mmCIF file of C-alpha atoms in Angstrom:
data_model
loop_
_atom_site.group_PDB
_atom_site.id
_atom_site.type_symbol
_atom_site.label_atom_id
_atom_site.label_comp_id
_atom_site.label_asym_id
_atom_site.label_seq_id
_atom_site.Cartn_x
_atom_site.Cartn_y
_atom_site.Cartn_z
ATOM 1 C CA MET A 1 -17.457 -12.574 -23.832
ATOM 2 C CA LYS A 2 -13.992 -12.089 -25.626
ATOM 3 C CA THR A 3 -11.022 -9.934 -24.834
ATOM 4 C CA PRO A 4 -8.982 -9.191 -27.932
ATOM 5 C CA MET A 5 -5.070 -9.321 -27.225
ATOM 6 C CA THR A 6 -2.191 -8.915 -29.730
ATOM 7 C CA ALA A 7 1.315 -9.839 -29.135
ATOM 8 C CA GLY A 8 3.408 -6.932 -28.054
ATOM 9 C CA LEU A 9 0.480 -4.791 -28.166
ATOM 10 C CA LEU A 10 -3.121 -4.484 -27.237
ATOM 11 C CA LEU A 11 -5.620 -1.890 -28.146
ATOM 12 C CA LEU A 12 -8.022 -2.525 -25.288
ATOM 13 C CA ALA A 13 -11.641 -3.396 -26.721
ATOM 14 C CA CYS A 14 -14.682 -1.037 -26.024
ATOM 15 C CA VAL A 15 -17.113 -3.046 -24.467
ATOM 16 C CA PRO A 16 -20.539 -1.486 -23.660
ATOM 17 C CA ALA A 17 -21.483 -1.470 -19.844
ATOM 18 C CA MET A 18 -24.296 -4.271 -19.129
ATOM 19 C CA ALA A 19 -25.325 -6.087 -16.400
ATOM 20 C CA ARG A 20 -23.979 -9.486 -15.840
ATOM 21 C CA GLU A 21 -23.684 -12.482 -12.905
ATOM 22 C CA PRO A 22 -21.073 -11.825 -10.434
ATOM 23 C CA ALA A 23 -17.996 -13.648 -10.808
ATOM 24 C CA PRO A 24 -18.768 -17.568 -10.419
ATOM 25 C CA ALA A 25 -15.567 -18.104 -7.853
ATOM 26 C CA ALA A 26 -13.172 -15.551 -5.954
ATOM 27 C CA ASP A 27 -10.169 -16.645 -8.399
ATOM 28 C CA CYS A 28 -11.877 -15.742 -11.754
ATOM 29 C CA VAL A 29 -10.084 -13.318 -14.231
ATOM 30 C CA ASP A 30 -12.195 -10.566 -15.286
ATOM 31 C CA ALA A 31 -11.108 -10.925 -18.955
ATOM 32 C CA ARG A 32 -12.833 -7.027 -19.764
ATOM 33 C CA ARG A 33 -10.219 -5.556 -17.256
ATOM 34 C CA VAL A 34 -6.974 -7.293 -18.229
ATOM 35 C CA ASP A 35 -4.028 -4.784 -18.407
ATOM 36 C CA ASP A 36 -1.113 -6.940 -18.752
ATOM 37 C CA ALA A 37 -0.775 -10.427 -19.947
ATOM 38 C CA ARG A 38 2.444 -12.846 -21.051
ATOM 39 C CA PHE A 39 2.907 -16.046 -22.124
ATOM 40 C CA VAL A 40 5.824 -17.587 -20.005
ATOM 41 C CA ASN A 41 5.632 -20.745 -22.225
ATOM 42 C CA ALA A 42 3.354 -22.826 -24.190
ATOM 43 C CA ARG A 43 1.232 -23.793 -20.871
ATOM 44 C CA VAL A 44 1.291 -20.890 -18.632
ATOM 45 C CA LEU A 45 -0.003 -17.391 -19.391
ATOM 46 C CA ALA A 46 0.763 -14.687 -16.637
ATOM 47 C CA LEU A 47 -1.602 -11.738 -16.362
ATOM 48 C CA SER A 48 -2.837 -8.872 -14.264
ATOM 49 C CA ALA A 49 -6.835 -7.832 -14.326
ATOM 50 C CA ALA A 50 -8.624 -5.583 -12.024
ATOM 51 C CA GLY A 51 -6.076 -5.119 -9.540
ATOM 52 C CA LYS A 52 -5.274 -8.793 -9.143
ATOM 53 C CA ARG A 53 -2.560 -10.908 -10.834
ATOM 54 C CA TYR A 54 -2.887 -14.533 -11.996
ATOM 55 C CA ARG A 55 -1.047 -17.601 -13.284
ATOM 56 C CA LEU A 56 -3.430 -19.232 -15.891
ATOM 57 C CA ASP A 57 -2.349 -22.987 -16.568
ATOM 58 C CA LEU A 58 -3.543 -24.580 -19.963
ATOM 59 C CA ALA A 59 -4.484 -27.922 -20.605
ATOM 60 C CA VAL A 60 -2.781 -28.355 -23.947
ATOM 61 C CA ASP A 61 0.302 -26.673 -25.468
ATOM 62 C CA CYS A 62 -0.573 -23.491 -27.350
ATOM 63 C CA PRO A 63 1.427 -21.919 -29.696
ATOM 64 C CA LEU A 64 3.339 -18.998 -28.439
ATOM 65 C CA PRO A 65 2.109 -16.085 -30.324
ATOM 66 C CA THR A 66 4.316 -14.244 -33.054
ATOM 67 C CA SER A 67 4.127 -10.336 -33.487
ATOM 68 C CA GLY A 68 0.629 -9.455 -34.865
ATOM 69 C CA THR A 69 -0.778 -12.623 -33.854
ATOM 70 C CA ASP A 70 -4.339 -11.918 -32.274
ATOM 71 C CA VAL A 71 -4.844 -13.954 -28.922
ATOM 72 C CA THR A 72 -8.103 -13.535 -27.207
ATOM 73 C CA LEU A 73 -9.532 -14.667 -23.616
ATOM 74 C CA VAL A 74 -12.790 -16.629 -23.856
ATOM 75 C CA GLY A 75 -15.335 -17.197 -20.964
ATOM 76 C CA PRO A 76 -18.790 -16.826 -20.224
ATOM 77 C CA GLN A 77 -19.807 -13.226 -19.845
ATOM 78 C CA GLY A 78 -16.146 -12.348 -19.531
ATOM 79 C CA TRP A 79 -15.203 -14.352 -16.686
ATOM 80 C CA VAL A 80 -12.457 -16.901 -16.815
ATOM 81 C CA CYS A 81 -12.509 -19.353 -14.322
ATOM 82 C CA GLY A 82 -10.238 -22.406 -15.192
ATOM 83 C CA ASP A 83 -12.874 -24.629 -16.181
ATOM 84 C CA SER A 84 -13.995 -26.290 -19.689
ATOM 85 C CA LYS A 85 -15.778 -23.195 -20.429
ATOM 86 C CA ALA A 86 -12.587 -20.843 -20.637
ATOM 87 C CA PHE A 87 -10.147 -20.738 -23.243
ATOM 88 C CA VAL A 88 -7.342 -18.887 -24.561
ATOM 89 C CA ARG A 89 -7.422 -18.349 -28.481
ATOM 90 C CA ALA A 90 -4.137 -17.964 -30.375
ATOM 91 C CA GLY A 91 -4.472 -17.310 -34.017
ATOM 92 C CA GLU A 92 -6.471 -20.212 -35.268
ATOM 93 C CA ARG A 93 -5.601 -22.631 -32.230
ATOM 94 C CA THR A 94 -8.043 -22.738 -29.067
ATOM 95 C CA CYS A 95 -6.373 -23.894 -26.079
ATOM 96 C CA PRO A 96 -8.572 -24.674 -22.835
ATOM 97 C CA ILE A 97 -7.511 -23.300 -19.660
ATOM 98 C CA ALA A 98 -7.054 -26.179 -16.911
ATOM 99 C CA ALA A 99 -6.632 -23.853 -13.832
ATOM 100 C CA VAL A 100 -6.450 -20.218 -12.749
ATOM 101 C CA HIS A 101 -4.231 -19.289 -9.900
ATOM 102 C CA VAL A 102 -3.839 -16.097 -8.173
ATOM 103 C CA LEU A 103 -0.489 -14.707 -7.343
ATOM 104 C CA GLY A 104 0.843 -11.935 -4.997
ATOM 105 C CA VAL A 105 3.003 -9.072 -6.285
ATOM 106 C CA ARG A 106 6.156 -10.840 -6.121
ATOM 107 C CA GLU A 107 5.119 -14.073 -7.594
ATOM 108 C CA TYR A 108 3.563 -12.319 -10.459
ATOM 109 C CA ALA A 109 6.816 -10.118 -10.996
ATOM 110 C CA VAL A 110 9.007 -13.159 -11.018
ATOM 111 C CA LEU A 111 6.724 -15.182 -13.297
ATOM 112 C CA ALA A 112 6.086 -12.470 -15.581
ATOM 113 C CA ARG A 113 9.700 -11.567 -16.130
ATOM 114 C CA GLN A 114 10.350 -15.203 -17.058
ATOM 115 C CA ALA A 115 8.623 -14.234 -20.493
ATOM 116 C CA VAL A 116 11.026 -11.260 -21.122
ATOM 117 C CA VAL A 117 14.323 -12.923 -20.432
ATOM 118 C CA PRO A 118 14.389 -15.230 -23.106
ATOM 119 C CA ARG A 119 13.463 -12.574 -25.666
ATOM 120 C CA LEU A 120 16.314 -10.449 -24.540
ATOM 121 C CA ALA A 121 18.991 -13.174 -24.726
ATOM 122 C CA ASN A 122 17.417 -14.629 -27.985
ATOM 123 C CA ASP A 123 17.854 -12.781 -31.515
ATOM 124 C CA ASP A 124 14.990 -14.748 -32.852
ATOM 125 C CA VAL A 125 12.658 -13.270 -30.489
ATOM 126 C CA ALA A 126 9.423 -14.061 -32.545
ATOM 127 C CA ALA A 127 8.831 -17.453 -31.268
ATOM 128 C CA LEU A 128 8.973 -16.353 -27.445
ATOM 129 C CA ALA A 129 7.451 -12.842 -28.012
ATOM 130 C CA PRO A 130 5.370 -11.963 -24.656
ATOM 131 C CA VAL A 131 1.784 -10.913 -25.027
ATOM 132 C CA GLU A 132 1.663 -7.358 -23.601
ATOM 133 C CA VAL A 133 -1.958 -5.957 -22.675
ATOM 134 C CA ARG A 134 -1.813 -2.357 -22.798
ATOM 135 C CA ALA A 135 -3.626 0.795 -23.577
ATOM 136 C CA LYS A 136 -0.898 2.565 -24.830
ATOM 137 C CA ARG A 137 2.823 1.271 -26.111
ATOM 138 C CA ARG A 138 5.714 3.125 -24.947
ATOM 139 C CA ARG A 139 8.463 3.066 -27.278
ATOM 140 C CA GLY A 140 11.208 1.387 -26.192
ATOM 141 C CA PHE A 141 9.378 -0.223 -23.198
ATOM 142 C CA ALA A 142 10.634 -3.995 -22.643
ATOM 143 C CA GLY A 143 9.263 -4.323 -19.436
ATOM 144 C CA SER A 144 6.267 -3.785 -17.384
ATOM 145 C CA PRO A 145 5.446 -1.336 -14.441
ATOM 146 C CA HIS A 146 4.135 -4.850 -12.696
ATOM 147 C CA PHE A 147 7.865 -5.870 -12.424
ATOM 148 C CA CYS A 148 10.122 -2.619 -13.475
ATOM 149 C CA PHE A 149 10.733 0.715 -12.674
ATOM 150 C CA ASN A 150 12.670 3.344 -14.783
ATOM 151 C CA VAL A 151 15.894 4.774 -13.378
ATOM 152 C CA ARG A 152 14.699 7.955 -14.760
ATOM 153 C CA ASP A 153 11.577 8.181 -12.455
ATOM 154 C CA LEU A 154 13.549 7.460 -9.162
ATOM 155 C CA ARG A 155 12.741 9.966 -6.425
ATOM 156 C CA ALA A 156 14.257 8.122 -3.430
ATOM 157 C CA TRP A 157 15.350 5.165 -1.852
ATOM 158 C CA ASN A 158 16.057 3.481 1.495
ATOM 159 C CA GLN A 159 17.513 0.325 2.663
ATOM 160 C CA THR A 160 15.519 -2.431 4.134
ATOM 161 C CA PRO A 161 16.133 -5.932 5.378
ATOM 162 C CA ALA A 162 15.241 -7.466 1.952
ATOM 163 C CA GLY A 163 17.529 -5.211 0.115
ATOM 164 C CA VAL A 164 16.126 -1.316 -1.197
ATOM 165 C CA GLN A 165 12.900 0.343 -1.468
ATOM 166 C CA VAL A 166 12.629 3.059 -4.068
ATOM 167 C CA GLN A 167 10.046 5.664 -4.580
ATOM 168 C CA VAL A 168 8.925 6.570 -8.141
ATOM 169 C CA SER A 169 6.754 8.663 -9.996
ATOM 170 C CA PRO A 170 3.298 7.088 -10.133
ATOM 171 C CA ARG A 171 2.280 9.023 -13.109
ATOM 172 C CA ARG A 172 5.141 7.583 -15.074
ATOM 173 C CA SER A 173 4.992 3.876 -13.371
ATOM 174 C CA GLY A 174 1.792 2.624 -14.036
ATOM 175 C CA GLY A 175 0.097 4.066 -11.072
ATOM 176 C CA TYR A 176 2.824 2.693 -8.541
ATOM 177 C CA SER A 177 4.391 4.831 -6.084
ATOM 178 C CA GLY A 178 7.227 2.426 -4.872
ATOM 179 C CA TYR A 179 9.047 -0.690 -5.269
ATOM 180 C CA GLN A 180 10.959 -3.313 -3.420
ATOM 181 C CA VAL A 181 14.212 -4.264 -4.700
ATOM 182 C CA GLU A 182 15.687 -7.658 -3.654
ATOM 183 C CA MET A 183 19.470 -8.193 -3.860
ATOM 184 C CA GLU A 184 21.193 -11.385 -4.324
ATOM 185 C CA GLY A 185 22.840 -11.962 -0.884
ATOM 186 C CA ALA A 186 23.267 -9.452 2.009
ATOM 187 C CA CYS A 187 24.800 -6.524 0.088
ATOM 188 C CA PRO A 188 26.870 -5.350 2.995
ATOM 189 C CA GLU A 189 28.188 -2.515 0.541
ATOM 190 C CA LEU A 190 24.792 -0.521 1.441
ATOM 191 C CA ARG A 191 25.756 -0.117 5.078
ATOM 192 C CA GLY A 192 26.199 3.635 5.284
ATOM 193 C CA ALA A 193 25.718 4.311 1.623
ATOM 194 C CA GLU A 194 24.417 7.896 0.832
ATOM 195 C CA THR A 195 24.446 7.690 -2.988
ATOM 196 C CA VAL A 196 23.612 4.645 -5.304
ATOM 197 C CA ALA A 197 23.033 4.449 -8.968
ATOM 198 C CA PHE A 198 20.668 1.604 -10.394
ATOM 199 C CA ARG A 199 22.162 -0.181 -13.745
ATOM 200 C CA SER A 200 20.264 -1.994 -16.264
ATOM 201 C CA GLY A 201 22.391 -5.191 -17.329
ATOM 202 C CA VAL A 202 20.532 -5.282 -20.673
ATOM 203 C CA GLY A 203 20.576 -1.544 -21.452
ATOM 204 C CA ILE A 204 16.959 -0.704 -21.574
ATOM 205 C CA GLY A 205 17.150 2.176 -18.703
ATOM 206 C CA GLN A 206 14.889 -0.046 -16.542
ATOM 207 C CA ILE A 207 15.320 -2.346 -13.390
ATOM 208 C CA CYS A 208 13.586 -5.615 -13.547
ATOM 209 C CA GLY A 209 15.847 -8.025 -12.105
ATOM 210 C CA HIS A 210 17.269 -8.929 -15.282
ATOM 211 C CA PRO A 211 20.761 -10.509 -15.850
ATOM 212 C CA GLY A 212 23.469 -7.937 -15.049
ATOM 213 C CA ASP A 213 20.866 -5.851 -13.174
ATOM 214 C CA HIS A 214 22.820 -4.190 -10.163
ATOM 215 C CA LEU A 215 23.024 -1.082 -7.774
ATOM 216 C CA ALA A 216 26.409 0.633 -7.779
ATOM 217 C CA VAL A 217 27.737 2.177 -4.470
ATOM 218 C CA VAL A 218 30.457 4.992 -4.654
ATOM 219 C CA ASP A 219 32.147 5.887 -1.157
ATOM 220 C CA ASP A 220 31.697 9.752 -2.256
ATOM 221 C CA ARG A 221 32.758 10.480 1.362
ATOM 222 C CA SER A 222 36.128 9.071 1.205
ATOM 223 C CA TRP A 223 36.753 10.409 -2.488
ATOM 224 C CA VAL A 224 36.148 13.943 -0.990
ATOM 225 C CA GLY A 225 38.571 13.349 1.515
ATOM 226 C CA ILE A 226 41.401 12.425 -1.263
ATOM 227 C CA ILE A 227 40.371 15.670 -2.922
ATOM 228 C CA GLU A 228 40.621 17.853 0.193
ATOM 229 C CA THR A 229 44.295 16.389 1.175
ATOM 230 C CA GLY A 230 45.303 16.703 -2.105
ATOM 231 C CA PHE A 231 46.465 13.085 -2.843
ATOM 232 C CA ASP A 232 47.055 12.199 -6.465
ATOM 233 C CA ALA A 233 44.599 9.079 -6.678
ATOM 234 C CA ARG A 234 41.854 7.854 -8.855
ATOM 235 C CA ARG A 235 38.009 7.652 -7.543
ATOM 236 C CA PRO A 236 37.281 4.755 -5.592
ATOM 237 C CA ALA A 237 35.581 1.924 -7.907
ATOM 238 C CA PRO A 238 31.801 1.466 -7.353
ATOM 239 C CA ARG A 239 31.124 -1.490 -5.301
ATOM 240 C CA ILE A 240 28.300 -3.677 -7.164
ATOM 241 C CA CYS A 241 25.055 -5.385 -5.540
ATOM 242 C CA ARG A 242 23.421 -7.352 -8.084
ATOM 243 C CA ILE A 243 19.638 -7.280 -8.063
ATOM 244 C CA ARG A 244 17.476 -10.423 -7.878
ATOM 245 C CA ALA A 245 13.724 -9.215 -8.245
ATOM 246 C CA VAL A 246 11.678 -6.102 -8.370
ATOM 247 C CA TYR A 247 8.082 -5.945 -7.512
ATOM 248 C CA PRO A 248 5.668 -3.084 -6.555
ATOM 249 C CA LEU A 249 5.002 -2.186 -2.720
ATOM 250 C CA GLU A 250 1.345 -1.728 -2.832
ATOM 251 C CA PRO A 251 -1.570 -3.426 -4.789
ATOM 252 C CA ALA A 252 -2.273 -2.205 -8.621
ATOM 253 C CA PRO A 253 -5.091 0.173 -8.722
ATOM 254 C CA SER A 254 -8.329 -1.802 -9.592
ATOM 255 C CA HIS A 255 -8.872 0.085 -12.879
ATOM 256 C CA GLU A 256 -7.108 -0.430 -16.142
ATOM 257 C CA ARG A 257 -4.094 1.374 -16.886
ATOM 258 C CA GLY A 258 -1.756 2.638 -19.720
ATOM 259 C CA ILE A 259 1.807 3.346 -19.846
ATOM 260 C CA GLU A 260 2.520 7.078 -20.085
#
């Protein structure tokens, strides 16, 4: 069983429904239901399938795919289980899979984002282009709902011990309705805050924990007081809380999802 992928865009193959044996082990990847996959480096592939998240460790260095390179997961009956029978095929190179590890939502978000950061920081992005498995491609979408949310889809926010939780539109966020946003440090600026603004450090309109991503807090109440008293003063500068990581609050739906 093969699941074709391309670097940057996947058109999911139409696989006829047929009976097959159950997964040989609990940590096996269902290659028929991959919805997101990225080369982190030549030895590590991060992917999501059937509502679970995985790290695939390769037995040898696999050439990082350039844009347009076909990448395929190969395993008996579509199961990839980290044994000698499972492979990643990139172009003309076949790379055996040495191990499969199941990840939590935060682990996957941090790992998958590592595949994006070098691309954002390097003008020569072809050699480090991630494999993004999707049913549809959204123009300008540089991240994934597995570890990013779009500021335009933000509905509400509240402070938590770990940072901030946000509510978003599930229809525009791959089925997710909320995210945990972790801050670098305690971020005391959030205490008593009424209005915040999420800002992307790389100008993509999405918050992923990329370098420069931050939350800005403006003390609107003190600004209103200045206006009411008639003092000639400038609006207070926003207080900044830097963002370390973003990940969904709940598991992914078990069906494949595209990005709307």
